[in-house]
CSV table of C-alpha atoms in Angstrom, one decimal:
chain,number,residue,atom,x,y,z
A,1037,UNK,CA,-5.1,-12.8,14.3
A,1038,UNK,CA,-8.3,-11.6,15.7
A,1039,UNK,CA,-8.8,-8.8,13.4
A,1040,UNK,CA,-8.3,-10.7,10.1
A,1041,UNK,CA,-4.5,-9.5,9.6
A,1042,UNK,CA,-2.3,-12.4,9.8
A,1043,UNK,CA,1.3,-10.7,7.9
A,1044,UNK,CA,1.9,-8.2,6.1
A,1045,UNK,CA,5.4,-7.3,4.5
A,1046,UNK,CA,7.2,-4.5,2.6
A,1047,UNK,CA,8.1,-5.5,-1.1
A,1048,UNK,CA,8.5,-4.0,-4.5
A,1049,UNK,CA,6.5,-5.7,-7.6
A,1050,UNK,CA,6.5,-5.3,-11.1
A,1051,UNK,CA,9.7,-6.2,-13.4
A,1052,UNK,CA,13.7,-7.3,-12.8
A,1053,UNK,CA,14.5,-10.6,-11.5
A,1054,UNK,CA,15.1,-10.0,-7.5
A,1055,UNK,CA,15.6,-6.0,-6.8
A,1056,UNK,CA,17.0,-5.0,-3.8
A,1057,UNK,CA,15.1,-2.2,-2.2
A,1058,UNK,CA,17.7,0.2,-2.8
A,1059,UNK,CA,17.0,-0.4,-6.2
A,1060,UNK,CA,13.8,-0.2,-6.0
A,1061,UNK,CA,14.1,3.2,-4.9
A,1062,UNK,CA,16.0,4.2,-7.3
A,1063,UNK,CA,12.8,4.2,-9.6
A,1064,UNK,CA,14.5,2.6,-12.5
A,1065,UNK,CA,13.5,-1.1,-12.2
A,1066,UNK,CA,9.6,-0.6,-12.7
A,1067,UNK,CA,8.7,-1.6,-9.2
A,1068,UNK,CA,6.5,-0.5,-6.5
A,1069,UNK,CA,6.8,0.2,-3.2
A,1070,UNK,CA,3.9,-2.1,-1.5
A,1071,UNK,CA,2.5,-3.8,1.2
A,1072,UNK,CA,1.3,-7.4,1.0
A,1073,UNK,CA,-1.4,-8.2,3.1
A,1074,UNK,CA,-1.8,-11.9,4.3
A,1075,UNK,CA,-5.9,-11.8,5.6
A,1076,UNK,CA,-8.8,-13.7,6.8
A,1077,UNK,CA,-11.9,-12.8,4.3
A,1078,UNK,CA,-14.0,-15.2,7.3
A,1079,UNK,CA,-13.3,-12.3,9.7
A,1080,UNK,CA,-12.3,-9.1,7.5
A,1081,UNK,CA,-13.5,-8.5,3.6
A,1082,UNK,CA,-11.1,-7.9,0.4
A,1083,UNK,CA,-13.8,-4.4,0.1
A,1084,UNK,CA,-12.5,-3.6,3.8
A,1085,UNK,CA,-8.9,-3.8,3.0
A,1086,UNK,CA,-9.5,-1.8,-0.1
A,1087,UNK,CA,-11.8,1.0,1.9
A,1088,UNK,CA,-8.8,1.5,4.0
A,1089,UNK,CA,-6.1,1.3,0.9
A,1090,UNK,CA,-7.6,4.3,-0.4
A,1091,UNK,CA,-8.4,6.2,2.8
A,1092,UNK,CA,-4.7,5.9,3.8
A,1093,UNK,CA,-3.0,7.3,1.1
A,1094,UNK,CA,-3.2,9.8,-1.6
A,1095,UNK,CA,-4.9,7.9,-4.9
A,1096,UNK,CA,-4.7,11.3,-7.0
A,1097,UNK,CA,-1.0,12.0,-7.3
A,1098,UNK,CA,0.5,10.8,-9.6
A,1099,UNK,CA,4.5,8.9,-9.1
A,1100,UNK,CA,3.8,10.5,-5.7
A,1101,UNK,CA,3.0,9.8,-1.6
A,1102,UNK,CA,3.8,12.5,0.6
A,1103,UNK,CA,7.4,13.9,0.0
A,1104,UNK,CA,8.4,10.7,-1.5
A,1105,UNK,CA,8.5,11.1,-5.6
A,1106,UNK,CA,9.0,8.5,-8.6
A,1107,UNK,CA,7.1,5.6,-10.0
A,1108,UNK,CA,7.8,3.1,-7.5
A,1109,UNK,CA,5.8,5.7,-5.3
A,1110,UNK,CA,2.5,5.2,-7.7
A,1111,UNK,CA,-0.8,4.2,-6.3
A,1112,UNK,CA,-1.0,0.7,-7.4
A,1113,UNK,CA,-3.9,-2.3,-6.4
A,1114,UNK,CA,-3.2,-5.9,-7.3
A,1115,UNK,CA,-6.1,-7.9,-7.7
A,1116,UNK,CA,-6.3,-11.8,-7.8
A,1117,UNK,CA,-9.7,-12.7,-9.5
A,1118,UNK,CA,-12.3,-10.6,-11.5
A,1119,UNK,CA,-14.4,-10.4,-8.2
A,1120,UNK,CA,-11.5,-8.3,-6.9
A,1121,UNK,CA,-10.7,-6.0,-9.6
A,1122,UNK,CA,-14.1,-5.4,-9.8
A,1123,UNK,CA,-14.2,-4.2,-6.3
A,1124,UNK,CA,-11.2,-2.0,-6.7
A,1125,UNK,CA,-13.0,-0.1,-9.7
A,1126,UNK,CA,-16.1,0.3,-8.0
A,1127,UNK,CA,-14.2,2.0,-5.1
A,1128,UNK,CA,-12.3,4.3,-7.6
A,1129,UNK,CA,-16.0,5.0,-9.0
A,1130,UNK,CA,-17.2,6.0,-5.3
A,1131,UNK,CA,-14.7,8.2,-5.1
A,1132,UNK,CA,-14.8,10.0,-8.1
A,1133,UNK,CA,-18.7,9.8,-7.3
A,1134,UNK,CA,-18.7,11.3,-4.2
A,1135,UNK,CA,-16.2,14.0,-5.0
A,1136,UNK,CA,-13.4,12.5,-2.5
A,1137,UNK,CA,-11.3,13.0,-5.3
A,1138,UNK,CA,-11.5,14.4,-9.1
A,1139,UNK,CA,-9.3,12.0,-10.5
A,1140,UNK,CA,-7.6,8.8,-8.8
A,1141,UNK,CA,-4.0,7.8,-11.2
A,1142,UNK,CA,-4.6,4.4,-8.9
A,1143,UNK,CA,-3.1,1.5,-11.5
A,1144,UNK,CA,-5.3,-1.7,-11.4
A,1145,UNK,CA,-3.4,-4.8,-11.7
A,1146,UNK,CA,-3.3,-8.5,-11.7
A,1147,UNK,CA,-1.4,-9.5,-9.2
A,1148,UNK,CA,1.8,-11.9,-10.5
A,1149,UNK,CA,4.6,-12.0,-8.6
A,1150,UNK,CA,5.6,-10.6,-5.1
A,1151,UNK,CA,9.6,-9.7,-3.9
A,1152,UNK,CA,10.1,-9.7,-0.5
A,1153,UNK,CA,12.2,-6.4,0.5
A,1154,UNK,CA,14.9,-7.4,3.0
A,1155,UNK,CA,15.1,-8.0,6.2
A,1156,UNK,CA,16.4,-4.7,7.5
A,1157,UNK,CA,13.5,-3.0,6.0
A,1158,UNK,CA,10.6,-4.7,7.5
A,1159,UNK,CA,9.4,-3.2,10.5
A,1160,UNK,CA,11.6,-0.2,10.0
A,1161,UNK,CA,9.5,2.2,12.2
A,1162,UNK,CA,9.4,-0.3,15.1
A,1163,UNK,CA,13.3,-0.8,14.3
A,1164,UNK,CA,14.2,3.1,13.6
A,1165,UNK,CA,11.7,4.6,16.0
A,1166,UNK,CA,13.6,8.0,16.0
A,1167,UNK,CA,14.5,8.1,12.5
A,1168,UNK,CA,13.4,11.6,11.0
A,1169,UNK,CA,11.5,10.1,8.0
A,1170,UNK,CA,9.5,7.7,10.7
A,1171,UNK,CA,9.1,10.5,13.1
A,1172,UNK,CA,8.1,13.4,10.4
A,1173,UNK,CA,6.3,11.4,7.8
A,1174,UNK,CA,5.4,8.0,8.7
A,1175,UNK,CA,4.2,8.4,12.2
A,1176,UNK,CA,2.3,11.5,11.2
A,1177,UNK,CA,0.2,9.3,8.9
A,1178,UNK,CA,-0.3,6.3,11.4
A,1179,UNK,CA,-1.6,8.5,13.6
A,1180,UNK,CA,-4.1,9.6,11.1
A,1181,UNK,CA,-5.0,6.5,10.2
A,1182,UNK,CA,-5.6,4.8,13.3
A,1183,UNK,CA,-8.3,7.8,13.6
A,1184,UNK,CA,-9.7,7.2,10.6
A,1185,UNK,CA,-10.2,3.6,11.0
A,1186,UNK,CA,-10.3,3.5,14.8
A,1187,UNK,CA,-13.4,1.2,14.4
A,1188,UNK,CA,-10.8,-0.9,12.9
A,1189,UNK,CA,-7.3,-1.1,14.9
A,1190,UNK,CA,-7.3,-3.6,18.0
């Protein structure tokens, strides 16, 4: 895709052998909700995707996004290499630097295995445009980051 992005799905990670998302939910199988970004570094950077991680959601609540509570709600960062993980801590550092936030609960991970949520929850706000959840929360924060990134969204 021309702006790097080439797929991107909805997933828990972390423990149990092949949760369902409603388990994962649940906040009793030691997943996360996530995203899983499938990129270009030749046309966008690991340091990008993590620059717009952190300015699109709250790092400093902790178990917590918005009105949605529980651990598999944490601020988590997988990395792949020490190159990565290093980049992730030195945007965590910026932050608490710079006084964008005075504590980030971010976890900083290597990255091991990746579950797939199902297929009726992958583009669920395309699917469920009129949802209340998709109109109150998750559109709300789209909006927000498409401004914040404009330079960013094709």
């Amino acid at each position: 895709a021309e702006d790097g992005i080439r797929d991107y799905k909805v997933t828990g990670v972390q423990t149990c052998a092949l949760p369902i998302y409603k388990e994962v939910i649940s906040g009793k199988t030691g997943h996360a909700e996530v995203v899983k970004v499938i990129y270009d570094p030749n046309i966008v950077s690991f340091k990008v995707l993590v620059d717009v991680f952190f300015g699109s959601h709250d790092p400093s609540t902790l178990n917590r996004q918005g009105p949605d509570r529980g651990t598999q709600y944490r601020s988590i960062a997988f990395y792949e290499n020490l190159g990565e993980k290093k980049i992730i801590e030195n945007s965590i550092k910026s932050l608490l630097d710079n006084k964008t936030f005075f504590k980030v609960t971010t976890e900083v991970k290597k990255f091991k295995k990746f579950y797939e949520a199902e297929d009726y929850h992958q583009d669920y706000k395309k699917k469920n445009p009129y949802n209340p959840y998709i109109m109150k929360v998750s559109a709300p924060r789209i909006n927000k980051f498409k401004m914040d990134f404009s330079e960013l969204v094709k």
